Tab-separated table of C-alpha atoms in Angstrom:
chain	number	residue	atom	x	y	z
A	1	UNK	CA	-10.681	-19.116	25.202
A	2	UNK	CA	-8.725	-17.031	27.625
A	3	UNK	CA	-10.427	-15.399	30.760
A	4	UNK	CA	-10.113	-11.965	29.145
A	5	UNK	CA	-11.888	-13.109	26.350
A	6	UNK	CA	-14.901	-14.370	28.402
A	7	UNK	CA	-14.913	-10.945	30.075
A	8	UNK	CA	-14.434	-8.807	26.935
A	9	UNK	CA	-16.575	-5.825	26.854
A	10	UNK	CA	-18.422	-4.773	23.589
A	11	UNK	CA	-19.602	-1.410	22.402
A	12	UNK	CA	-18.198	2.078	21.260
A	13	UNK	CA	-14.801	1.717	22.483
A	14	UNK	CA	-14.115	-0.857	19.890
A	15	UNK	CA	-15.336	1.155	17.090
A	16	UNK	CA	-13.128	4.120	18.273
A	17	UNK	CA	-10.019	2.048	18.303
A	18	UNK	CA	-10.643	0.751	14.816
A	19	UNK	CA	-11.327	4.232	13.524
A	20	UNK	CA	-8.053	5.397	14.900
A	21	UNK	CA	-5.832	2.539	14.259
A	22	UNK	CA	-5.125	3.354	10.677
A	23	UNK	CA	-3.291	6.555	11.496
A	24	UNK	CA	-1.079	4.487	13.987
A	25	UNK	CA	-0.175	1.493	11.473
A	26	UNK	CA	3.387	2.485	10.951
A	27	UNK	CA	4.460	2.967	14.331
A	28	UNK	CA	2.110	0.525	15.970
A	29	UNK	CA	3.055	-2.779	14.077
A	30	UNK	CA	6.531	-2.475	15.742
A	31	UNK	CA	5.003	-2.328	19.280
A	32	UNK	CA	1.864	-4.344	18.612
A	33	UNK	CA	1.543	-7.262	21.229
A	34	UNK	CA	3.390	-10.466	20.227
A	35	UNK	CA	0.311	-12.707	20.366
A	36	UNK	CA	-1.335	-15.047	18.131
A	37	UNK	CA	-4.276	-13.660	16.062
A	38	UNK	CA	-6.438	-15.390	13.335
A	39	UNK	CA	-6.536	-14.048	9.745
A	40	UNK	CA	-9.448	-14.944	7.431
A	41	UNK	CA	-9.247	-14.765	3.633
A	42	UNK	CA	-12.710	-14.948	2.199
A	43	UNK	CA	-12.908	-15.324	-1.688
A	44	UNK	CA	-15.682	-16.560	-4.036
A	45	UNK	CA	-14.660	-20.121	-3.783
A	46	UNK	CA	-12.958	-20.650	-0.421
A	47	UNK	CA	-12.648	-19.413	3.205
A	48	UNK	CA	-9.245	-19.880	4.643
A	49	UNK	CA	-8.351	-19.471	8.332
A	50	UNK	CA	-4.957	-19.327	10.141
A	51	UNK	CA	-3.352	-18.689	13.389
A	52	UNK	CA	-0.503	-16.385	12.686
A	53	UNK	CA	2.361	-15.433	15.048
A	54	UNK	CA	4.082	-11.769	15.299
A	55	UNK	CA	6.692	-12.780	12.763
A	56	UNK	CA	4.076	-13.926	9.976
A	57	UNK	CA	4.639	-17.523	10.707
A	58	UNK	CA	1.376	-19.692	10.083
A	59	UNK	CA	0.881	-22.050	13.335
A	60	UNK	CA	-2.324	-23.861	12.052
A	61	UNK	CA	-4.347	-23.359	8.943
A	62	UNK	CA	-7.953	-24.428	8.038
A	63	UNK	CA	-9.848	-24.180	4.776
A	64	UNK	CA	-13.421	-24.764	3.775
A	65	UNK	CA	-15.471	-23.928	0.730
A	66	UNK	CA	-17.216	-20.562	0.463
A	67	UNK	CA	-21.148	-21.095	1.066
A	68	UNK	CA	-23.056	-20.591	-2.071
A	69	UNK	CA	-23.519	-16.970	-2.674
A	70	UNK	CA	-27.364	-17.424	-2.996
A	71	UNK	CA	-27.389	-18.257	0.629
A	72	UNK	CA	-27.795	-15.563	3.319
A	73	UNK	CA	-24.925	-13.497	4.580
A	74	UNK	CA	-25.316	-15.297	8.078
A	75	UNK	CA	-24.179	-18.681	6.367
A	76	UNK	CA	-20.798	-17.055	5.797
A	77	UNK	CA	-20.647	-15.515	9.190
A	78	UNK	CA	-21.487	-18.963	10.695
A	79	UNK	CA	-18.680	-20.448	8.635
A	80	UNK	CA	-16.210	-17.725	9.783
A	81	UNK	CA	-17.218	-18.367	13.643
A	82	UNK	CA	-16.984	-22.199	13.389
A	83	UNK	CA	-13.515	-21.938	12.164
A	84	UNK	CA	-12.500	-19.305	14.544
A	85	UNK	CA	-13.826	-21.200	17.427
A	86	UNK	CA	-12.083	-24.569	16.182
A	87	UNK	CA	-8.582	-22.653	16.042
A	88	UNK	CA	-9.373	-21.313	19.576
A	89	UNK	CA	-9.622	-24.632	20.998
A	90	UNK	CA	-5.902	-25.170	20.433
A	91	UNK	CA	-4.446	-21.601	20.402
A	92	UNK	CA	-5.078	-18.522	22.600
A	93	UNK	CA	-6.540	-16.235	20.004
A	94	UNK	CA	-6.475	-12.323	20.985
A	95	UNK	CA	-7.970	-10.812	17.795
A	96	UNK	CA	-9.316	-11.618	14.399
A	97	UNK	CA	-8.599	-9.981	11.179
A	98	UNK	CA	-10.718	-10.595	7.833
A	99	UNK	CA	-9.603	-10.039	4.253
A	100	UNK	CA	-12.764	-9.940	2.145
A	101	UNK	CA	-12.906	-9.968	-1.581
A	102	UNK	CA	-15.071	-6.761	-1.976
A	103	UNK	CA	-15.337	-3.151	-0.953
A	104	UNK	CA	-15.065	-2.514	2.851
A	105	UNK	CA	-15.804	0.926	4.248
A	106	UNK	CA	-13.105	3.300	5.604
A	107	UNK	CA	-13.948	2.493	9.282
A	108	UNK	CA	-13.073	-1.368	8.470
A	109	UNK	CA	-16.594	-2.384	9.725
A	110	UNK	CA	-19.029	-2.807	6.818
A	111	UNK	CA	-18.711	-4.845	3.757
A	112	UNK	CA	-20.376	-2.467	1.128
A	113	UNK	CA	-20.246	-4.986	-1.821
A	114	UNK	CA	-18.904	-8.408	-2.466
A	115	UNK	CA	-19.001	-9.554	-5.920
A	116	UNK	CA	-18.940	-13.283	-5.253
A	117	UNK	CA	-21.078	-13.117	-1.822
A	118	UNK	CA	-24.570	-12.069	-0.746
A	119	UNK	CA	-23.179	-8.969	1.077
A	120	UNK	CA	-24.525	-5.592	0.516
A	121	UNK	CA	-23.717	-3.061	3.233
A	122	UNK	CA	-23.100	-6.039	5.603
A	123	UNK	CA	-22.178	-5.088	9.035
A	124	UNK	CA	-19.676	-7.817	9.435
A	125	UNK	CA	-17.330	-6.588	11.902
A	126	UNK	CA	-20.085	-5.756	14.604
A	127	UNK	CA	-21.885	-8.960	13.905
A	128	UNK	CA	-18.771	-11.008	14.532
A	129	UNK	CA	-17.475	-9.162	17.523
A	130	UNK	CA	-20.783	-9.918	19.130
A	131	UNK	CA	-20.245	-13.508	18.720
A	132	UNK	CA	-16.545	-14.001	19.216
A	133	UNK	CA	-16.077	-11.437	22.058
A	134	UNK	CA	-12.602	-10.653	20.701
A	135	UNK	CA	-11.654	-7.488	18.396
A	136	UNK	CA	-12.441	-8.059	14.984
A	137	UNK	CA	-10.929	-5.984	12.029
A	138	UNK	CA	-12.460	-6.124	8.233
A	139	UNK	CA	-10.510	-5.128	5.412
A	140	UNK	CA	-10.302	-5.594	1.311
A	141	UNK	CA	-8.184	-8.657	0.844
A	142	UNK	CA	-5.863	-6.902	-1.597
A	143	UNK	CA	-4.964	-4.567	1.309
A	144	UNK	CA	-4.347	-7.412	3.735
A	145	UNK	CA	-2.178	-9.101	1.100
A	146	UNK	CA	-0.285	-6.025	0.295
A	147	UNK	CA	0.310	-5.462	4.250
A	148	UNK	CA	1.644	-9.162	4.520
A	149	UNK	CA	4.105	-8.560	1.411
A	150	UNK	CA	5.315	-5.260	2.978
A	151	UNK	CA	5.803	-6.811	6.624
A	152	UNK	CA	7.203	-10.290	5.530
A	153	UNK	CA	7.452	-10.720	1.709
A	154	UNK	CA	8.664	-9.034	-1.299
A	155	UNK	CA	7.878	-5.504	-0.238
A	156	UNK	CA	9.992	-5.260	2.861
A	157	UNK	CA	11.945	-2.122	3.050
A	158	UNK	CA	9.729	-0.419	0.702
A	159	UNK	CA	8.244	3.126	1.651
A	160	UNK	CA	6.030	3.387	-1.336
A	161	UNK	CA	4.684	0.213	-2.661
A	162	UNK	CA	1.705	-0.778	-4.950
A	163	UNK	CA	0.467	-4.248	-5.040
A	164	UNK	CA	-1.534	-5.699	-8.105
A	165	UNK	CA	-3.246	-9.005	-7.584
A	166	UNK	CA	-4.035	-10.770	-10.740
A	167	UNK	CA	-6.815	-13.429	-10.517
A	168	UNK	CA	-10.086	-13.699	-12.359
A	169	UNK	CA	-9.932	-9.925	-12.296
A	170	UNK	CA	-7.635	-7.250	-11.037
A	171	UNK	CA	-7.327	-6.087	-7.346
A	172	UNK	CA	-4.970	-3.689	-5.790
A	173	UNK	CA	-3.510	-1.742	-2.731
A	174	UNK	CA	-1.429	1.257	-1.980
A	175	UNK	CA	1.195	1.695	0.960
A	176	UNK	CA	2.816	4.638	1.625
A	177	UNK	CA	5.106	5.395	4.529
A	178	UNK	CA	4.114	2.135	6.105
A	179	UNK	CA	0.243	2.869	5.909
A	180	UNK	CA	-2.434	1.385	3.691
A	181	UNK	CA	-4.012	4.029	1.661
A	182	UNK	CA	-7.689	3.062	1.668
A	183	UNK	CA	-9.192	6.514	0.427
A	184	UNK	CA	-12.167	8.615	1.996
A	185	UNK	CA	-14.601	5.908	1.595
A	186	UNK	CA	-12.497	2.959	1.902
A	187	UNK	CA	-12.481	1.628	-1.719
A	188	UNK	CA	-9.103	2.555	-3.019
A	189	UNK	CA	-7.091	0.360	-5.363
A	190	UNK	CA	-9.858	-1.026	-7.577
A	191	UNK	CA	-7.093	-0.717	-10.422
A	192	UNK	CA	-8.834	-3.395	-12.559
A	193	UNK	CA	-11.581	-0.955	-13.406
A	194	UNK	CA	-9.398	1.670	-15.161
A	195	UNK	CA	-10.631	1.957	-18.707
A	196	UNK	CA	-7.671	1.208	-20.917
A	197	UNK	CA	-9.558	0.529	-24.315
A	198	UNK	CA	-12.513	3.081	-24.742
A	199	UNK	CA	-15.429	0.896	-26.146
A	200	UNK	CA	-13.656	-2.157	-25.444
A	201	UNK	CA	-14.683	-5.538	-23.912
A	202	UNK	CA	-17.661	-5.310	-21.725
A	203	UNK	CA	-16.674	-5.843	-18.166
A	204	UNK	CA	-19.105	-7.291	-15.350
A	205	UNK	CA	-18.545	-3.864	-13.692
A	206	UNK	CA	-21.065	-2.298	-16.492
A	207	UNK	CA	-18.277	-0.408	-18.303
A	208	UNK	CA	-16.272	-1.353	-21.307
A	209	UNK	CA	-12.526	-1.573	-21.893
A	210	UNK	CA	-11.574	-1.853	-18.202
A	211	UNK	CA	-7.868	-3.120	-17.736
A	212	UNK	CA	-8.997	-6.578	-16.062
A	213	UNK	CA	-10.643	-7.395	-19.361
A	214	UNK	CA	-7.128	-7.490	-20.845
A	215	UNK	CA	-4.808	-8.635	-18.054
A	216	UNK	CA	-6.206	-11.149	-15.787
A	217	UNK	CA	-7.100	-14.825	-15.665
A	218	UNK	CA	-10.245	-14.292	-17.183
A	219	UNK	CA	-8.452	-12.537	-20.189
A	220	UNK	CA	-6.158	-15.339	-20.243
A	221	UNK	CA	-8.899	-17.978	-20.385
A	222	UNK	CA	-11.053	-16.101	-22.710
A	223	UNK	CA	-8.617	-15.506	-25.470
A	224	UNK	CA	-7.431	-19.249	-25.397
A	225	UNK	CA	-10.978	-20.523	-25.546
A	226	UNK	CA	-11.800	-18.308	-28.516
A	227	UNK	CA	-8.877	-19.471	-30.437
A	228	UNK	CA	-9.761	-23.175	-29.732
A	229	UNK	CA	-13.379	-22.709	-30.564
A	230	UNK	CA	-12.378	-21.178	-33.864
A	231	UNK	CA	-10.308	-24.469	-34.333
A	232	UNK	CA	-7.246	-22.125	-34.912
A	233	UNK	CA	-4.229	-24.159	-36.167
A	234	UNK	CA	-2.175	-22.313	-33.131
A	235	UNK	CA	-4.354	-23.985	-30.604
A	236	UNK	CA	-3.901	-27.453	-31.612
A	237	UNK	CA	-1.828	-28.351	-28.607
A	238	UNK	CA	-4.446	-27.043	-26.120
A	239	UNK	CA	-7.235	-28.525	-28.237
A	240	UNK	CA	-5.651	-31.985	-27.914
A	241	UNK	CA	-5.020	-31.655	-24.319
A	242	UNK	CA	-8.649	-31.022	-23.410
A	243	UNK	CA	-9.891	-33.591	-26.330
A	244	UNK	CA	-11.800	-30.895	-27.967
A	245	UNK	CA	-13.820	-29.690	-24.925
A	246	UNK	CA	-13.244	-26.080	-24.773
A	247	UNK	CA	-14.906	-25.366	-21.597
A	248	UNK	CA	-12.161	-27.365	-19.750
A	249	UNK	CA	-9.475	-25.050	-20.832
A	250	UNK	CA	-8.455	-23.094	-17.605
A	251	UNK	CA	-5.643	-20.605	-16.650
A	252	UNK	CA	-3.483	-23.491	-14.613
A	253	UNK	CA	-3.560	-25.497	-17.779
A	254	UNK	CA	-2.750	-22.649	-19.859
A	255	UNK	CA	0.146	-21.979	-17.585
A	256	UNK	CA	1.138	-25.503	-17.569
A	257	UNK	CA	1.422	-25.629	-21.374
A	258	UNK	CA	3.304	-22.368	-21.453
A	259	UNK	CA	6.070	-23.871	-19.517
A	260	UNK	CA	6.218	-26.882	-21.687
A	261	UNK	CA	6.846	-24.685	-24.627
A	262	UNK	CA	3.309	-24.333	-26.379
A	263	UNK	CA	3.707	-21.385	-28.611
A	264	UNK	CA	0.049	-20.032	-28.253
A	265	UNK	CA	0.087	-20.084	-24.492
A	266	UNK	CA	3.507	-18.322	-24.442
A	267	UNK	CA	1.898	-15.751	-26.757
A	268	UNK	CA	-0.899	-15.275	-24.538
A	269	UNK	CA	0.989	-14.490	-21.631
A	270	UNK	CA	3.090	-11.988	-23.673
A	271	UNK	CA	-0.258	-10.414	-24.465
A	272	UNK	CA	-1.577	-10.176	-21.132
A	273	UNK	CA	1.986	-9.269	-19.641
A	274	UNK	CA	2.224	-6.374	-22.211
A	275	UNK	CA	-1.331	-5.005	-21.018
A	276	UNK	CA	-0.078	-5.597	-17.493
A	277	UNK	CA	2.871	-3.344	-18.229
A	278	UNK	CA	0.978	-0.596	-19.765
A	279	UNK	CA	-1.388	-0.460	-16.593
A	280	UNK	CA	1.673	-0.292	-14.378
A	281	UNK	CA	3.114	2.524	-16.274
A	282	UNK	CA	-0.154	4.438	-15.775
A	283	UNK	CA	-0.141	3.756	-12.052
A	284	UNK	CA	3.490	4.927	-11.917
A	285	UNK	CA	2.521	8.227	-13.655
A	286	UNK	CA	-0.148	8.720	-11.106
A	287	UNK	CA	1.406	7.340	-7.857
A	288	UNK	CA	4.977	7.117	-8.513
A	289	UNK	CA	5.915	3.954	-6.108
A	290	UNK	CA	9.323	2.333	-5.640
A	291	UNK	CA	8.054	-1.009	-6.141
A	292	UNK	CA	5.230	-2.945	-7.757
A	293	UNK	CA	4.330	-6.447	-6.140
A	294	UNK	CA	2.345	-8.764	-8.455
A	295	UNK	CA	0.154	-11.205	-6.641
A	296	UNK	CA	-2.755	-13.615	-7.353
A	297	UNK	CA	-3.034	-16.824	-8.836
A	298	UNK	CA	-2.080	-15.752	-12.524
A	299	UNK	CA	1.453	-14.617	-11.037
A	300	UNK	CA	2.136	-18.032	-10.709
A	301	UNK	CA	3.318	-17.797	-14.359
A	302	UNK	CA	6.348	-15.871	-13.068
A	303	UNK	CA	8.644	-14.752	-15.735
A	304	UNK	CA	6.057	-15.895	-18.689
A	305	UNK	CA	4.114	-12.802	-17.294
A	306	UNK	CA	6.316	-10.557	-15.323
A	307	UNK	CA	9.011	-10.552	-18.097
A	308	UNK	CA	6.626	-9.007	-20.820
A	309	UNK	CA	5.216	-6.837	-18.297
A	310	UNK	CA	8.733	-5.460	-17.318
A	311	UNK	CA	9.328	-4.664	-21.059
A	312	UNK	CA	5.948	-2.926	-21.773
A	313	UNK	CA	6.496	-0.813	-18.619
A	314	UNK	CA	9.816	0.516	-19.910
A	315	UNK	CA	8.164	1.348	-23.181
A	316	UNK	CA	5.237	3.008	-21.810
A	317	UNK	CA	6.540	4.794	-18.750
A	318	UNK	CA	6.140	8.663	-18.648
A	319	UNK	CA	9.359	10.263	-18.721
A	320	UNK	CA	11.291	6.978	-19.408
A	321	UNK	CA	15.090	7.627	-19.373
A	322	UNK	CA	14.911	10.659	-17.132
A	323	UNK	CA	13.494	9.114	-14.013
A	324	UNK	CA	14.014	6.037	-11.818
A	325	UNK	CA	12.019	3.010	-12.717
A	326	UNK	CA	9.999	1.280	-9.849
A	327	UNK	CA	10.912	-2.289	-9.230
A	328	UNK	CA	8.373	-4.927	-10.454
A	329	UNK	CA	8.631	-8.048	-8.596
A	330	UNK	CA	6.574	-11.127	-7.833
A	331	UNK	CA	4.761	-11.689	-4.489
A	332	UNK	CA	6.536	-14.088	-2.221
A	333	UNK	CA	3.815	-15.311	0.399
A	334	UNK	CA	1.331	-17.046	-2.257
A	335	UNK	CA	-2.111	-17.543	-1.636
A	336	UNK	CA	-1.560	-17.172	2.320
A	337	UNK	CA	-0.745	-13.492	1.801
A	338	UNK	CA	-4.191	-12.181	2.611
A	339	UNK	CA	-4.710	-14.433	5.444
A	340	UNK	CA	-1.337	-13.429	6.931
A	341	UNK	CA	-1.914	-9.732	6.532
A	342	UNK	CA	-5.475	-9.754	7.864
A	343	UNK	CA	-3.905	-11.566	11.106
A	344	UNK	CA	-0.963	-9.185	11.371
A	345	UNK	CA	-3.259	-5.942	10.936
A	346	UNK	CA	-5.689	-7.473	13.688
A	347	UNK	CA	-2.687	-7.436	16.092
A	348	UNK	CA	-2.723	-3.594	15.829
A	349	UNK	CA	-6.281	-3.445	17.471
A	350	UNK	CA	-5.498	-6.237	19.960
A	351	UNK	CA	-3.380	-4.052	22.337
A	352	UNK	CA	-5.827	-1.670	23.643
A	353	UNK	CA	-8.499	-4.511	24.133
A	354	UNK	CA	-5.945	-6.625	26.079
A	355	UNK	CA	-5.068	-3.718	28.491
A	356	UNK	CA	-8.857	-3.003	29.143
A	357	UNK	CA	-9.702	-6.546	29.561
A	358	UNK	CA	-6.683	-7.004	31.807
A	359	UNK	CA	-8.191	-4.338	34.097
A	360	UNK	CA	-11.422	-5.895	34.003
A	361	UNK	CA	-10.135	-9.212	35.067
A	362	UNK	CA	-8.221	-7.550	37.829
A	363	UNK	CA	-11.146	-5.791	39.123
A	364	UNK	CA	-13.157	-8.901	38.994
A	365	UNK	CA	-10.576	-10.929	40.939
A	366	UNK	CA	-10.333	-7.970	43.434
A	367	UNK	CA	-14.017	-8.163	43.823
A	368	UNK	CA	-13.956	-11.916	44.444
A	369	UNK	CA	-11.265	-11.469	47.121
A	370	UNK	CA	-13.450	-8.889	48.934
A	371	UNK	CA	-16.641	-11.144	48.622
A	372	UNK	CA	-14.887	-14.334	50.078
A	373	UNK	CA	-13.536	-12.339	52.736
A	374	UNK	CA	-16.761	-10.792	53.660
A	375	UNK	CA	-18.292	-14.507	53.780
A	376	UNK	CA	-15.319	-15.588	55.931
A	377	UNK	CA	-16.277	-12.767	58.381
A	378	UNK	CA	-12.711	-11.504	58.005
A	379	UNK	CA	-13.864	-8.159	56.628
A	380	UNK	CA	-16.366	-5.726	57.443
A	381	UNK	CA	-15.957	-3.826	54.196
A	382	UNK	CA	-18.378	-4.028	51.639
A	383	UNK	CA	-17.040	-5.580	48.321
A	384	UNK	CA	-16.827	-3.205	45.358
A	385	UNK	CA	-18.642	-4.291	42.195
A	386	UNK	CA	-16.154	-4.787	39.195
A	387	UNK	CA	-16.990	-1.597	37.662
A	388	UNK	CA	-16.059	0.516	40.848
A	389	UNK	CA	-12.831	2.357	40.384
A	390	UNK	CA	-9.964	0.976	42.711
A	391	UNK	CA	-9.453	2.763	45.993
């Protein structure tokens, strides 16, 4: 690690920077230091870490399994620290950004709740800063993915962008004027829990009829397994593929069969695509963005999913025919988007610390010169401490 990292100060100054950096995002990303930073993407099954340069290029990437959620939060923290230190052995890392699958407070310091990890009001930023001695930023993983797509991917050039991440559930993020809209308490963008069917399927959040129960990886697999379990004749293709073992039906398998022309799998994608379009039309009525970027694992189905979504969006859009239609496009950066975005957002908080730490290094070096001169008897002056102001 570099000298400034060894001398990095800790305390309230970091919190002040992280509280105010959100208001500077739009102008700061253009003038942020072009230094390597580490992005961390934490999900329910994996922790991915990578060193990312100022142009969004991944210089090196590491991946490990997420520790079991029954373990203490410190186990996940230890995993993050090990990955960062490993990467720091080969790269001069100036800041760390973390995209977490969960709710992060508005100051981007505390993980309020993570559905796949044992984090409840976990002060993750401060815990990691104390161990890594570089600035750390924590954000929701959909926010970091949206930032990456806006900076380097499918959302470049858009001033009003909404990202929807389709995985086991639905996540989302809002960017306006080049700034992530996190809401008053930091938990904006939980689109998956808009209720679209009153009294519908029970959602793990406790409510019924949430959007993600009709348009997500879980919805896709649930419908396929129900048809297979009922021994429906339309499911014979997928039943043969899993040799009758219904629990082996997965989202990637359904995608594969749909691409091969399996009629049932194509129909399932049409169903969840239509629900996706309905939800996007609702978001357009509320937010009026110029672009919707669809990411997450389910988006790998591409036009099998996005084609039906566009059709349903046009049918359900309020004021259709009398207003411009938002563009709907697939994300470009794939599963690395959250990691790249986290690293790029961390770059915004690196600048002020680099300046402060550079001044500390300069004071320390000045002190060493005076101390050496005093030992050699060439100066009668008393050396200042590193904290003394320059003369």
